[in-house]
Amino acid sequence: MGRGMRRLTVLAIFLMAYFAMEISSYTQKSATYDEPLHLAAGYAALAKHDHRLDPTHPPLVRMWAALPLLFMPGVDFDTTRFDGLTQDVWMPRQNTYAHEFLYVRHDADALLNRARGMIVVLGALLGVLIFYWAEAMLGFATAVLALLFYLLSPNLGAHASLVTTDLGVTCFYFGTIFFLWRVQHRLSAGNVGGFVRCFALAGVLAWVLI
């Protein structure tokens, strides 16, 4: 088996195992405290172009998580209730609005499961980046071991099955450093493009950490 085929085989096994583990995990979890607000804010930003609900986080990962909701019949969020109200009036009520969006007006499990699946995609991307960097630096066997450790990491696995911004920040920060390292070793359009994209996405998400 050639090197390329070995790489594809390992990554295919990883992706199948990763998605199976994460789907099995998130379908058994109730929502965490902040997931309803993240999802409601993401849907409002994506479907209504309304960013007023919880403006303390950048909307990118939230909108990514809410993307499947656009194709679900009957999903809606009335943001006109904020019209005419000052921010200090409706901001304290944002968790109430998010709870109503998720639990009162819709099937919470259906919305959460689809949104969580989008975060799992980012987790899978992070795993692939880890594999390629470990292989480039330390060889194929070490890359397989690094991928196994990533697959079995309880902390990373837990965050990859939640609708929050944490995994997105981790993925794009790692991708920025990875592609910067590649640019230093081989200047190519692909490496520069990967660096620019990850750097831009990481920059958009940076103030989550402030």
PDB file of C-alpha atoms in Angstrom:
ATOM      1  CA  MET A   1       0.000   0.000   0.000  1.00  0.00           C
ATOM      2  CA  GLY A   2       1.419   3.344  -1.057  1.00  0.00           C
ATOM      3  CA  ARG A   3       1.913   6.292   1.260  1.00  0.00           C
ATOM      4  CA  GLY A   4      -1.032   8.215  -0.120  1.00  0.00           C
ATOM      5  CA  MET A   5      -3.386   5.243   0.216  1.00  0.00           C
ATOM      6  CA  ARG A   6      -2.211   4.589   3.794  1.00  0.00           C
ATOM      7  CA  ARG A   7      -2.901   8.214   4.656  1.00  0.00           C
ATOM      8  CA  LEU A   8      -6.385   8.119   3.135  1.00  0.00           C
ATOM      9  CA  THR A   9      -7.176   4.832   4.896  1.00  0.00           C
ATOM     10  CA  VAL A  10      -6.167   6.183   8.293  1.00  0.00           C
ATOM     11  CA  LEU A  11      -8.107   9.409   7.803  1.00  0.00           C
ATOM     12  CA  ALA A  12     -11.196   7.523   6.602  1.00  0.00           C
ATOM     13  CA  ILE A  13     -11.117   5.277   9.678  1.00  0.00           C
ATOM     14  CA  PHE A  14     -10.609   8.304  11.906  1.00  0.00           C
ATOM     15  CA  LEU A  15     -13.534  10.199  10.375  1.00  0.00           C
ATOM     16  CA  MET A  16     -15.887   7.241  10.673  1.00  0.00           C
ATOM     17  CA  ALA A  17     -14.896   6.616  14.291  1.00  0.00           C
ATOM     18  CA  TYR A  18     -14.960  10.315  15.160  1.00  0.00           C
ATOM     19  CA  PHE A  19     -18.423  10.982  13.754  1.00  0.00           C
ATOM     20  CA  ALA A  20     -19.781   7.777  15.304  1.00  0.00           C
ATOM     21  CA  MET A  21     -18.445   8.715  18.749  1.00  0.00           C
ATOM     22  CA  GLU A  22     -19.571  12.336  18.582  1.00  0.00           C
ATOM     23  CA  ILE A  23     -23.055  11.568  17.258  1.00  0.00           C
ATOM     24  CA  SER A  24     -23.508   8.892  19.907  1.00  0.00           C
ATOM     25  CA  SER A  25     -22.407  11.437  22.513  1.00  0.00           C
ATOM     26  CA  TYR A  26     -24.424  14.495  21.535  1.00  0.00           C
ATOM     27  CA  THR A  27     -27.677  12.622  20.942  1.00  0.00           C
ATOM     28  CA  GLN A  28     -27.611  11.613  24.613  1.00  0.00           C
ATOM     29  CA  LYS A  29     -26.887  15.084  26.031  1.00  0.00           C
ATOM     30  CA  SER A  30     -29.317  17.738  27.099  1.00  0.00           C
ATOM     31  CA  ALA A  31     -28.415  21.313  26.227  1.00  0.00           C
ATOM     32  CA  THR A  32     -25.785  23.067  28.298  1.00  0.00           C
ATOM     33  CA  TYR A  33     -26.602  26.438  29.825  1.00  0.00           C
ATOM     34  CA  ASP A  34     -25.268  28.507  26.938  1.00  0.00           C
ATOM     35  CA  GLU A  35     -26.190  26.362  23.922  1.00  0.00           C
ATOM     36  CA  PRO A  36     -29.750  27.729  23.489  1.00  0.00           C
ATOM     37  CA  LEU A  37     -28.434  31.296  23.380  1.00  0.00           C
ATOM     38  CA  HIS A  38     -25.621  30.441  20.962  1.00  0.00           C
ATOM     39  CA  LEU A  39     -28.040  28.669  18.622  1.00  0.00           C
ATOM     40  CA  ALA A  40     -30.784  31.289  18.808  1.00  0.00           C
ATOM     41  CA  ALA A  41     -28.290  34.086  18.186  1.00  0.00           C
ATOM     42  CA  GLY A  42     -26.759  32.195  15.280  1.00  0.00           C
ATOM     43  CA  TYR A  43     -30.117  31.569  13.674  1.00  0.00           C
ATOM     44  CA  ALA A  44     -31.206  35.191  14.138  1.00  0.00           C
ATOM     45  CA  ALA A  45     -27.978  36.393  12.530  1.00  0.00           C
ATOM     46  CA  LEU A  46     -28.141  33.909   9.658  1.00  0.00           C
ATOM     47  CA  ALA A  47     -31.852  33.921   8.823  1.00  0.00           C
ATOM     48  CA  LYS A  48     -32.854  37.426   9.883  1.00  0.00           C
ATOM     49  CA  HIS A  49     -29.540  39.286   9.530  1.00  0.00           C
ATOM     50  CA  ASP A  50     -30.218  40.441  13.087  1.00  0.00           C
ATOM     51  CA  HIS A  51     -27.200  40.476  15.404  1.00  0.00           C
ATOM     52  CA  ARG A  52     -28.820  42.054  18.431  1.00  0.00           C
ATOM     53  CA  LEU A  53     -29.286  38.838  20.429  1.00  0.00           C
ATOM     54  CA  ASP A  54     -26.184  38.371  22.607  1.00  0.00           C
ATOM     55  CA  PRO A  55     -23.666  40.582  20.769  1.00  0.00           C
ATOM     56  CA  THR A  56     -20.900  39.519  23.181  1.00  0.00           C
ATOM     57  CA  HIS A  57     -19.684  36.783  20.781  1.00  0.00           C
ATOM     58  CA  PRO A  58     -18.820  37.024  17.082  1.00  0.00           C
ATOM     59  CA  PRO A  59     -21.505  35.247  15.042  1.00  0.00           C
ATOM     60  CA  LEU A  60     -19.434  33.150  12.622  1.00  0.00           C
ATOM     61  CA  VAL A  61     -19.420  29.755  14.377  1.00  0.00           C
ATOM     62  CA  ARG A  62     -22.934  30.314  15.664  1.00  0.00           C
ATOM     63  CA  MET A  63     -24.157  30.948  12.116  1.00  0.00           C
ATOM     64  CA  TRP A  64     -22.285  27.872  10.896  1.00  0.00           C
ATOM     65  CA  ALA A  65     -24.037  25.775  13.556  1.00  0.00           C
ATOM     66  CA  ALA A  66     -27.438  27.245  12.667  1.00  0.00           C
ATOM     67  CA  LEU A  67     -27.042  26.602   8.924  1.00  0.00           C
ATOM     68  CA  PRO A  68     -29.057  23.317   8.851  1.00  0.00           C
ATOM     69  CA  LEU A  69     -31.968  25.081  10.558  1.00  0.00           C
ATOM     70  CA  LEU A  70     -32.558  27.097   7.389  1.00  0.00           C
ATOM     71  CA  PHE A  71     -33.656  23.888   5.659  1.00  0.00           C
ATOM     72  CA  MET A  72     -35.937  22.670   8.452  1.00  0.00           C
ATOM     73  CA  PRO A  73     -39.639  23.468   7.915  1.00  0.00           C
ATOM     74  CA  GLY A  74     -41.357  25.593  10.518  1.00  0.00           C
ATOM     75  CA  VAL A  75     -38.241  27.060  12.130  1.00  0.00           C
ATOM     76  CA  ASP A  76     -38.540  30.762  12.826  1.00  0.00           C
ATOM     77  CA  PHE A  77     -37.455  33.385  15.339  1.00  0.00           C
ATOM     78  CA  ASP A  78     -39.329  36.660  15.637  1.00  0.00           C
ATOM     79  CA  THR A  79     -36.703  39.323  16.255  1.00  0.00           C
ATOM     80  CA  THR A  80     -39.163  42.162  15.816  1.00  0.00           C
ATOM     81  CA  ARG A  81     -39.858  41.915  19.543  1.00  0.00           C
ATOM     82  CA  PHE A  82     -36.606  43.835  20.034  1.00  0.00           C
ATOM     83  CA  ASP A  83     -37.797  46.722  17.889  1.00  0.00           C
ATOM     84  CA  GLY A  84     -38.405  49.861  19.897  1.00  0.00           C
ATOM     85  CA  LEU A  85     -36.626  48.450  22.949  1.00  0.00           C
ATOM     86  CA  THR A  86     -33.298  49.672  24.215  1.00  0.00           C
ATOM     87  CA  GLN A  87     -30.491  47.168  24.681  1.00  0.00           C
ATOM     88  CA  ASP A  88     -30.579  47.414  28.467  1.00  0.00           C
ATOM     89  CA  VAL A  89     -34.225  46.281  28.342  1.00  0.00           C
ATOM     90  CA  TRP A  90     -34.016  43.209  26.115  1.00  0.00           C
ATOM     91  CA  MET A  91     -30.461  42.041  26.874  1.00  0.00           C
ATOM     92  CA  PRO A  92     -31.398  40.714  30.355  1.00  0.00           C
ATOM     93  CA  ARG A  93     -34.164  38.710  28.670  1.00  0.00           C
ATOM     94  CA  GLN A  94     -31.983  37.056  26.029  1.00  0.00           C
ATOM     95  CA  ASN A  95     -31.838  33.673  27.767  1.00  0.00           C
ATOM     96  CA  THR A  96     -35.629  33.701  28.034  1.00  0.00           C
ATOM     97  CA  TYR A  97     -35.916  34.383  24.303  1.00  0.00           C
ATOM     98  CA  ALA A  98     -33.416  31.608  23.537  1.00  0.00           C
ATOM     99  CA  HIS A  99     -35.267  29.139  25.783  1.00  0.00           C
ATOM    100  CA  GLU A 100     -38.523  29.956  24.028  1.00  0.00           C
ATOM    101  CA  PHE A 101     -36.903  29.535  20.610  1.00  0.00           C
ATOM    102  CA  LEU A 102     -35.457  26.126  21.405  1.00  0.00           C
ATOM    103  CA  TYR A 103     -37.943  24.527  23.799  1.00  0.00           C
ATOM    104  CA  VAL A 104     -41.314  26.215  23.364  1.00  0.00           C
ATOM    105  CA  ARG A 105     -41.616  26.860  19.642  1.00  0.00           C
ATOM    106  CA  HIS A 106     -39.528  24.009  18.238  1.00  0.00           C
ATOM    107  CA  ASP A 107     -38.333  20.452  18.776  1.00  0.00           C
ATOM    108  CA  ALA A 108     -35.217  21.079  20.870  1.00  0.00           C
ATOM    109  CA  ASP A 109     -33.597  17.721  20.093  1.00  0.00           C
ATOM    110  CA  ALA A 110     -34.042  18.131  16.340  1.00  0.00           C
ATOM    111  CA  LEU A 111     -32.503  21.608  16.326  1.00  0.00           C
ATOM    112  CA  LEU A 112     -29.671  20.759  18.705  1.00  0.00           C
ATOM    113  CA  ASN A 113     -28.670  17.553  16.944  1.00  0.00           C
ATOM    114  CA  ARG A 114     -28.346  19.245  13.573  1.00  0.00           C
ATOM    115  CA  ALA A 115     -26.479  22.232  14.980  1.00  0.00           C
ATOM    116  CA  ARG A 116     -24.127  20.048  17.006  1.00  0.00           C
ATOM    117  CA  GLY A 117     -23.327  18.052  13.897  1.00  0.00           C
ATOM    118  CA  MET A 118     -21.935  21.204  12.303  1.00  0.00           C
ATOM    119  CA  ILE A 119     -19.536  21.684  15.229  1.00  0.00           C
ATOM    120  CA  VAL A 120     -18.434  18.062  14.857  1.00  0.00           C
ATOM    121  CA  VAL A 121     -17.387  18.916  11.279  1.00  0.00           C
ATOM    122  CA  LEU A 122     -15.002  21.542  12.693  1.00  0.00           C
ATOM    123  CA  GLY A 123     -13.685  18.965  15.146  1.00  0.00           C
ATOM    124  CA  ALA A 124     -13.023  16.539  12.302  1.00  0.00           C
ATOM    125  CA  LEU A 125     -11.181  19.271  10.391  1.00  0.00           C
ATOM    126  CA  LEU A 126      -8.998  19.936  13.435  1.00  0.00           C
ATOM    127  CA  GLY A 127      -8.140  16.243  13.650  1.00  0.00           C
ATOM    128  CA  VAL A 128      -7.087  16.142   9.989  1.00  0.00           C
ATOM    129  CA  LEU A 129      -4.859  19.196  10.471  1.00  0.00           C
ATOM    130  CA  ILE A 130      -3.230  17.569  13.512  1.00  0.00           C
ATOM    131  CA  PHE A 131      -2.538  14.424  11.499  1.00  0.00           C
ATOM    132  CA  TYR A 132      -0.896  16.265   8.599  1.00  0.00           C
ATOM    133  CA  TRP A 133       1.277  18.398  10.865  1.00  0.00           C
ATOM    134  CA  ALA A 134       2.384  15.442  12.971  1.00  0.00           C
ATOM    135  CA  GLU A 135       3.190  13.449   9.828  1.00  0.00           C
ATOM    136  CA  ALA A 136       5.210  16.291   8.318  1.00  0.00           C
ATOM    137  CA  MET A 137       7.239  16.778  11.479  1.00  0.00           C
ATOM    138  CA  LEU A 138       7.561  13.300  12.981  1.00  0.00           C
ATOM    139  CA  GLY A 139       6.452  10.738  10.437  1.00  0.00           C
ATOM    140  CA  PHE A 140       3.446   8.583   9.643  1.00  0.00           C
ATOM    141  CA  ALA A 141       3.449   6.366  12.750  1.00  0.00           C
ATOM    142  CA  THR A 142       3.575   9.363  15.077  1.00  0.00           C
ATOM    143  CA  ALA A 143       0.766  11.041  13.129  1.00  0.00           C
ATOM    144  CA  VAL A 144      -1.432   7.982  13.606  1.00  0.00           C
ATOM    145  CA  LEU A 145      -0.678   8.047  17.331  1.00  0.00           C
ATOM    146  CA  ALA A 146      -1.448  11.776  17.546  1.00  0.00           C
ATOM    147  CA  LEU A 147      -4.747  11.180  15.747  1.00  0.00           C
ATOM    148  CA  LEU A 148      -5.603   8.397  18.192  1.00  0.00           C
ATOM    149  CA  PHE A 149      -4.882  10.646  21.180  1.00  0.00           C
ATOM    150  CA  TYR A 150      -7.050  13.351  19.620  1.00  0.00           C
ATOM    151  CA  LEU A 151      -9.860  10.877  19.018  1.00  0.00           C
ATOM    152  CA  LEU A 152      -9.789   9.779  22.648  1.00  0.00           C
ATOM    153  CA  SER A 153      -9.382  13.238  24.210  1.00  0.00           C
ATOM    154  CA  PRO A 154     -12.390  13.748  26.528  1.00  0.00           C
ATOM    155  CA  ASN A 155     -11.972  17.529  26.644  1.00  0.00           C
ATOM    156  CA  LEU A 156     -11.795  18.104  22.887  1.00  0.00           C
ATOM    157  CA  GLY A 157     -14.453  15.485  22.245  1.00  0.00           C
ATOM    158  CA  ALA A 158     -16.851  17.117  24.683  1.00  0.00           C
ATOM    159  CA  HIS A 159     -16.496  20.579  23.156  1.00  0.00           C
ATOM    160  CA  ALA A 160     -16.876  19.219  19.623  1.00  0.00           C
ATOM    161  CA  SER A 161     -20.417  18.077  20.413  1.00  0.00           C
ATOM    162  CA  LEU A 162     -21.669  21.397  21.803  1.00  0.00           C
ATOM    163  CA  VAL A 163     -23.040  24.463  20.027  1.00  0.00           C
ATOM    164  CA  THR A 164     -20.491  26.933  21.369  1.00  0.00           C
ATOM    165  CA  THR A 165     -17.689  28.978  19.844  1.00  0.00           C
ATOM    166  CA  ASP A 166     -14.873  27.127  21.657  1.00  0.00           C
ATOM    167  CA  LEU A 167     -14.122  24.462  19.056  1.00  0.00           C
ATOM    168  CA  GLY A 168     -14.174  26.983  16.218  1.00  0.00           C
ATOM    169  CA  VAL A 169     -11.579  29.140  17.959  1.00  0.00           C
ATOM    170  CA  THR A 170      -9.373  26.098  18.579  1.00  0.00           C
ATOM    171  CA  CYS A 171      -9.660  24.833  15.007  1.00  0.00           C
ATOM    172  CA  PHE A 172      -8.808  28.086  13.250  1.00  0.00           C
ATOM    173  CA  TYR A 173      -6.053  29.109  15.659  1.00  0.00           C
ATOM    174  CA  PHE A 174      -4.405  25.738  15.124  1.00  0.00           C
ATOM    175  CA  GLY A 175      -4.914  26.005  11.379  1.00  0.00           C
ATOM    176  CA  THR A 176      -3.264  29.440  11.337  1.00  0.00           C
ATOM    177  CA  ILE A 177      -0.100  28.167  13.034  1.00  0.00           C
ATOM    178  CA  PHE A 178      -0.065  25.000  10.926  1.00  0.00           C
ATOM    179  CA  PHE A 179      -0.228  26.827   7.610  1.00  0.00           C
ATOM    180  CA  LEU A 180       2.249  29.460   8.783  1.00  0.00           C
ATOM    181  CA  TRP A 181       4.679  26.623   9.492  1.00  0.00           C
ATOM    182  CA  ARG A 182       4.006  25.195   6.017  1.00  0.00           C
ATOM    183  CA  VAL A 183       4.569  28.591   4.371  1.00  0.00           C
ATOM    184  CA  GLN A 184       7.945  28.861   6.106  1.00  0.00           C
ATOM    185  CA  HIS A 185       8.950  25.469   4.732  1.00  0.00           C
ATOM    186  CA  ARG A 186       7.384  25.713   1.273  1.00  0.00           C
ATOM    187  CA  LEU A 187       6.031  28.896  -0.224  1.00  0.00           C
ATOM    188  CA  SER A 188       3.087  27.892  -2.399  1.00  0.00           C
ATOM    189  CA  ALA A 189      -0.318  29.257  -3.320  1.00  0.00           C
ATOM    190  CA  GLY A 190      -2.046  26.472  -1.374  1.00  0.00           C
ATOM    191  CA  ASN A 191      -0.093  27.089   1.818  1.00  0.00           C
ATOM    192  CA  VAL A 192      -0.468  30.857   1.604  1.00  0.00           C
ATOM    193  CA  GLY A 193      -4.164  30.495   0.874  1.00  0.00           C
ATOM    194  CA  GLY A 194      -4.634  28.167   3.840  1.00  0.00           C
ATOM    195  CA  PHE A 195      -2.781  30.552   6.118  1.00  0.00           C
ATOM    196  CA  VAL A 196      -4.730  33.613   4.972  1.00  0.00           C
ATOM    197  CA  ARG A 197      -8.087  31.872   5.379  1.00  0.00           C
ATOM    198  CA  CYS A 198      -7.346  30.424   8.808  1.00  0.00           C
ATOM    199  CA  PHE A 199      -5.755  33.677   9.984  1.00  0.00           C
ATOM    200  CA  ALA A 200      -8.799  35.658   8.893  1.00  0.00           C
ATOM    201  CA  LEU A 201     -11.204  33.247  10.567  1.00  0.00           C
ATOM    202  CA  ALA A 202      -9.106  33.149  13.738  1.00  0.00           C
ATOM    203  CA  GLY A 203      -8.970  36.939  13.769  1.00  0.00           C
ATOM    204  CA  VAL A 204     -12.753  37.158  13.510  1.00  0.00           C
ATOM    205  CA  LEU A 205     -13.073  34.825  16.493  1.00  0.00           C
ATOM    206  CA  ALA A 206     -10.178  36.231  18.520  1.00  0.00           C
ATOM    207  CA  TRP A 207     -12.113  38.447  20.878  1.00  0.00           C
ATOM    208  CA  VAL A 208     -14.026  35.427  22.215  1.00  0.00           C
ATOM    209  CA  LEU A 209     -10.942  34.927  24.384  1.00  0.00           C
ATOM    210  CA  ILE A 210     -10.883  38.472  25.764  1.00  0.00           C
TER     211      ILE A 210
END
